[in-house]
PDB file of N, CA and C in Angstrom:
ATOM      1  N   MET A 823     -22.942 -22.009 -63.480  1.00 58.00           N
ATOM      2  CA  MET A 823     -23.450 -21.679 -62.917  1.00 58.00           C
ATOM      3  C   MET A 823     -22.878 -21.162 -61.700  1.00 58.00           C
ATOM      4  N   LYS A 824     -23.475 -20.248 -61.060  1.00 67.00           N
ATOM      5  CA  LYS A 824     -23.407 -19.128 -60.201  1.00 67.00           C
ATOM      6  C   LYS A 824     -22.278 -19.582 -59.045  1.00 67.00           C
ATOM      7  N   PRO A 825     -20.836 -18.857 -58.744  1.00 71.00           N
ATOM      8  CA  PRO A 825     -20.080 -19.321 -57.552  1.00 71.00           C
ATOM      9  C   PRO A 825     -20.594 -19.976 -56.671  1.00 71.00           C
ATOM     10  N   THR A 826     -21.779 -18.806 -55.993  1.00 90.00           N
ATOM     11  CA  THR A 826     -22.465 -19.188 -54.647  1.00 90.00           C
ATOM     12  C   THR A 826     -23.389 -20.328 -54.338  1.00 90.00           C
ATOM     13  N   ILE A 827     -24.090 -20.931 -55.621  1.00 87.00           N
ATOM     14  CA  ILE A 827     -24.224 -22.387 -56.055  1.00 87.00           C
ATOM     15  C   ILE A 827     -22.970 -23.230 -55.907  1.00 87.00           C
ATOM     16  N   ALA A 828     -22.375 -23.015 -56.632  1.00 86.00           N
ATOM     17  CA  ALA A 828     -20.652 -24.037 -56.433  1.00 86.00           C
ATOM     18  C   ALA A 828     -20.706 -24.064 -54.844  1.00 86.00           C
ATOM     19  N   LYS A 829     -20.311 -23.173 -54.185  1.00 89.00           N
ATOM     20  CA  LYS A 829     -19.630 -22.913 -52.895  1.00 89.00           C
ATOM     21  C   LYS A 829     -21.040 -23.706 -51.876  1.00 89.00           C
ATOM     22  N   ARG A 830     -21.819 -23.720 -52.186  1.00 90.00           N
ATOM     23  CA  ARG A 830     -23.425 -24.208 -51.425  1.00 90.00           C
ATOM     24  C   ARG A 830     -23.362 -26.298 -51.841  1.00 90.00           C
ATOM     25  N   THR A 831     -22.969 -26.042 -52.708  1.00 91.00           N
ATOM     26  CA  THR A 831     -22.646 -27.453 -53.408  1.00 91.00           C
ATOM     27  C   THR A 831     -22.058 -27.994 -52.793  1.00 91.00           C
ATOM     28  N   ILE A 832     -20.539 -27.576 -53.406  1.00 91.00           N
ATOM     29  CA  ILE A 832     -19.554 -28.365 -52.466  1.00 91.00           C
ATOM     30  C   ILE A 832     -19.434 -28.650 -50.938  1.00 91.00           C
ATOM     31  N   ALA A 833     -20.504 -27.189 -50.258  1.00 92.00           N
ATOM     32  CA  ALA A 833     -19.914 -27.390 -48.796  1.00 92.00           C
ATOM     33  C   ALA A 833     -21.301 -28.193 -48.364  1.00 92.00           C
ATOM     34  N   LEU A 834     -22.295 -28.646 -49.426  1.00 92.00           N
ATOM     35  CA  LEU A 834     -23.274 -29.874 -48.525  1.00 92.00           C
ATOM     36  C   LEU A 834     -22.776 -30.834 -48.824  1.00 92.00           C
ATOM     37  N   GLY A 835     -21.757 -31.324 -49.841  1.00 92.00           N
ATOM     38  CA  GLY A 835     -20.927 -32.815 -50.223  1.00 92.00           C
ATOM     39  C   GLY A 835     -20.397 -33.026 -49.185  1.00 92.00           C
ATOM     40  N   ILE A 836     -19.832 -31.890 -48.892  1.00 93.00           N
ATOM     41  CA  ILE A 836     -18.552 -32.161 -47.812  1.00 93.00           C
ATOM     42  C   ILE A 836     -19.083 -32.899 -46.469  1.00 93.00           C
ATOM     43  N   VAL A 837     -20.283 -31.692 -45.989  1.00 93.00           N
ATOM     44  CA  VAL A 837     -21.282 -32.627 -44.768  1.00 93.00           C
ATOM     45  C   VAL A 837     -21.961 -33.196 -45.056  1.00 93.00           C
ATOM     46  N   MET A 838     -22.192 -33.978 -46.081  1.00 92.00           N
ATOM     47  CA  MET A 838     -22.926 -35.474 -46.397  1.00 92.00           C
ATOM     48  C   MET A 838     -21.979 -36.692 -46.532  1.00 92.00           C
ATOM     49  N   MET A 839     -20.415 -35.819 -47.049  1.00 90.00           N
ATOM     50  CA  MET A 839     -19.335 -37.319 -46.612  1.00 90.00           C
ATOM     51  C   MET A 839     -18.940 -36.935 -45.101  1.00 90.00           C
ATOM     52  N   VAL A 840     -19.037 -36.058 -44.508  1.00 88.00           N
ATOM     53  CA  VAL A 840     -18.918 -36.553 -42.674  1.00 88.00           C
ATOM     54  C   VAL A 840     -19.777 -37.046 -42.187  1.00 88.00           C
ATOM     55  N   THR A 841     -21.063 -36.844 -42.555  1.00 86.00           N
ATOM     56  CA  THR A 841     -22.136 -37.460 -41.433  1.00 86.00           C
ATOM     57  C   THR A 841     -21.413 -38.868 -42.278  1.00 86.00           C
ATOM     58  N   LEU A 842     -21.715 -39.278 -43.294  1.00 84.00           N
ATOM     59  CA  LEU A 842     -21.712 -40.694 -43.273  1.00 84.00           C
ATOM     60  C   LEU A 842     -20.719 -41.499 -42.521  1.00 84.00           C
ATOM     61  N   LEU A 843     -19.345 -40.838 -42.549  1.00 79.00           N
ATOM     62  CA  LEU A 843     -18.044 -41.275 -41.861  1.00 79.00           C
ATOM     63  C   LEU A 843     -18.707 -41.122 -40.338  1.00 79.00           C
ATOM     64  N   LEU A 844     -18.995 -40.913 -39.537  1.00 75.00           N
ATOM     65  CA  LEU A 844     -19.293 -40.408 -38.559  1.00 75.00           C
ATOM     66  C   LEU A 844     -20.200 -41.503 -38.471  1.00 75.00           C
ATOM     67  N   ILE A 845     -21.093 -41.840 -39.064  1.00 77.00           N
ATOM     68  CA  ILE A 845     -22.415 -42.843 -38.800  1.00 77.00           C
ATOM     69  C   ILE A 845     -21.535 -44.258 -39.241  1.00 77.00           C
ATOM     70  N   SER A 846     -20.728 -44.163 -39.643  1.00 76.00           N
ATOM     71  CA  SER A 846     -20.307 -45.444 -40.141  1.00 76.00           C
ATOM     72  C   SER A 846     -18.876 -46.480 -38.750  1.00 76.00           C
ATOM     73  N   GLY A 847     -18.569 -44.940 -38.267  1.00 72.00           N
ATOM     74  CA  GLY A 847     -17.277 -44.975 -37.714  1.00 72.00           C
ATOM     75  C   GLY A 847     -18.310 -45.688 -36.287  1.00 72.00           C
ATOM     76  N   CYS A 848     -19.730 -45.098 -35.885  1.00 68.00           N
ATOM     77  CA  CYS A 848     -20.429 -45.415 -34.752  1.00 68.00           C
ATOM     78  C   CYS A 848     -20.608 -46.710 -34.607  1.00 68.00           C
ATOM     79  N   ASN A 849     -20.778 -47.450 -36.134  1.00 71.00           N
ATOM     80  CA  ASN A 849     -21.502 -48.856 -36.375  1.00 71.00           C
ATOM     81  C   ASN A 849     -20.038 -49.356 -36.518  1.00 71.00           C
ATOM     82  N   THR A 850     -18.682 -49.025 -36.181  1.00 75.00           N
ATOM     83  CA  THR A 850     -17.989 -50.131 -36.633  1.00 75.00           C
ATOM     84  C   THR A 850     -17.155 -50.340 -35.057  1.00 75.00           C
ATOM     85  N   ILE A 851     -17.190 -48.834 -34.392  1.00 74.00           N
ATOM     86  CA  ILE A 851     -17.165 -48.892 -33.046  1.00 74.00           C
ATOM     87  C   ILE A 851     -18.124 -50.309 -31.830  1.00 74.00           C
ATOM     88  N   ARG A 852     -19.291 -49.768 -32.196  1.00 76.00           N
ATOM     89  CA  ARG A 852     -20.023 -50.253 -31.310  1.00 76.00           C
ATOM     90  C   ARG A 852     -20.027 -52.126 -31.577  1.00 76.00           C
ATOM     91  N   GLY A 853     -19.700 -52.446 -33.208  1.00 77.00           N
ATOM     92  CA  GLY A 853     -19.389 -53.779 -33.333  1.00 77.00           C
ATOM     93  C   GLY A 853     -17.958 -54.686 -32.666  1.00 77.00           C
ATOM     94  N   ALA A 854     -17.330 -53.565 -32.566  1.00 78.00           N
ATOM     95  CA  ALA A 854     -15.551 -53.787 -31.598  1.00 78.00           C
ATOM     96  C   ALA A 854     -16.399 -54.173 -30.086  1.00 78.00           C
ATOM     97  N   GLY A 855     -17.268 -53.289 -29.756  1.00 82.00           N
ATOM     98  CA  GLY A 855     -17.393 -53.260 -28.548  1.00 82.00           C
ATOM     99  C   GLY A 855     -17.766 -54.445 -27.979  1.00 82.00           C
ATOM    100  N   GLU A 856     -19.774 -55.034 -28.747  1.00 83.00           N
ATOM    101  CA  GLU A 856     -19.716 -56.113 -28.859  1.00 83.00           C
ATOM    102  C   GLU A 856     -18.863 -57.228 -28.987  1.00 83.00           C
ATOM    103  N   ASP A 857     -17.751 -57.047 -29.670  1.00 82.00           N
ATOM    104  CA  ASP A 857     -16.343 -58.451 -29.806  1.00 82.00           C
ATOM    105  C   ASP A 857     -15.940 -58.464 -28.510  1.00 82.00           C
ATOM    106  N   LEU A 858     -15.584 -57.487 -28.073  1.00 82.00           N
ATOM    107  CA  LEU A 858     -14.608 -57.380 -26.656  1.00 82.00           C
ATOM    108  C   LEU A 858     -15.663 -58.067 -25.811  1.00 82.00           C
ATOM    109  N   GLN A 859     -17.204 -57.671 -25.613  1.00 89.00           N
ATOM    110  CA  GLN A 859     -18.005 -58.395 -24.464  1.00 89.00           C
ATOM    111  C   GLN A 859     -18.063 -59.547 -24.405  1.00 89.00           C
ATOM    112  N   GLN A 860     -18.100 -60.178 -25.646  1.00 87.00           N
ATOM    113  CA  GLN A 860     -18.809 -62.047 -26.030  1.00 87.00           C
ATOM    114  C   GLN A 860     -17.470 -62.494 -25.789  1.00 87.00           C
ATOM    115  N   GLY A 861     -16.000 -61.730 -26.247  1.00 85.00           N
ATOM    116  CA  GLY A 861     -14.668 -62.436 -25.086  1.00 85.00           C
ATOM    117  C   GLY A 861     -14.739 -62.272 -24.352  1.00 85.00           C
ATOM    118  N   GLY A 862     -14.643 -61.315 -23.224  1.00 88.00           N
ATOM    119  CA  GLY A 862     -15.014 -61.166 -21.759  1.00 88.00           C
ATOM    120  C   GLY A 862     -15.959 -62.248 -21.560  1.00 88.00           C
ATOM    121  N   GLU A 863     -16.675 -62.494 -21.692  1.00 91.00           N
ATOM    122  CA  GLU A 863     -18.194 -63.259 -21.152  1.00 91.00           C
ATOM    123  C   GLU A 863     -17.451 -65.288 -21.285  1.00 91.00           C
ATOM    124  N   ALA A 864     -17.097 -64.935 -22.428  1.00 89.00           N
ATOM    125  CA  ALA A 864     -15.925 -66.784 -23.211  1.00 89.00           C
ATOM    126  C   ALA A 864     -15.139 -67.345 -22.144  1.00 89.00           C
ATOM    127  N   ILE A 865     -14.234 -65.536 -21.292  1.00 86.00           N
ATOM    128  CA  ILE A 865     -13.328 -65.983 -20.337  1.00 86.00           C
ATOM    129  C   ILE A 865     -13.873 -66.211 -18.940  1.00 86.00           C
ATOM    130  N   GLN A 866     -14.848 -65.275 -18.749  1.00 88.00           N
ATOM    131  CA  GLN A 866     -15.898 -65.815 -17.527  1.00 88.00           C
ATOM    132  C   GLN A 866     -16.252 -67.631 -17.287  1.00 88.00           C
ATOM    133  N   ARG A 867     -16.440 -67.590 -18.427  1.00 89.00           N
ATOM    134  CA  ARG A 867     -17.279 -69.159 -18.834  1.00 89.00           C
ATOM    135  C   ARG A 867     -15.801 -69.787 -18.583  1.00 89.00           C
ATOM    136  N   ALA A 868     -15.048 -69.579 -19.195  1.00 88.00           N
ATOM    137  CA  ALA A 868     -14.494 -70.731 -19.323  1.00 88.00           C
ATOM    138  C   ALA A 868     -13.432 -71.172 -17.537  1.00 88.00           C
ATOM    139  N   ALA A 869     -13.275 -69.585 -16.969  1.00 84.00           N
ATOM    140  CA  ALA A 869     -12.439 -69.470 -15.477  1.00 84.00           C
ATOM    141  C   ALA A 869     -13.591 -70.483 -14.259  1.00 84.00           C
ATOM    142  N   SER A 870     -14.772 -70.041 -14.837  1.00 79.00           N
ATOM    143  CA  SER A 870     -15.919 -71.214 -13.327  1.00 79.00           C
ATOM    144  C   SER A 870     -16.137 -72.501 -13.965  1.00 79.00           C
TER     145      SER A 870
END
């Protein structure tokens, strides 16, 4: 394998891993936000 092909393959792998981490992080944050919102709504219902 030529060094340029190896470097390109490694760079592509790193980009793919970072992309997957960002995508999964967004889903986790969205889920946490929804949980907090539901908790707030439950508190409002209990207070009224």
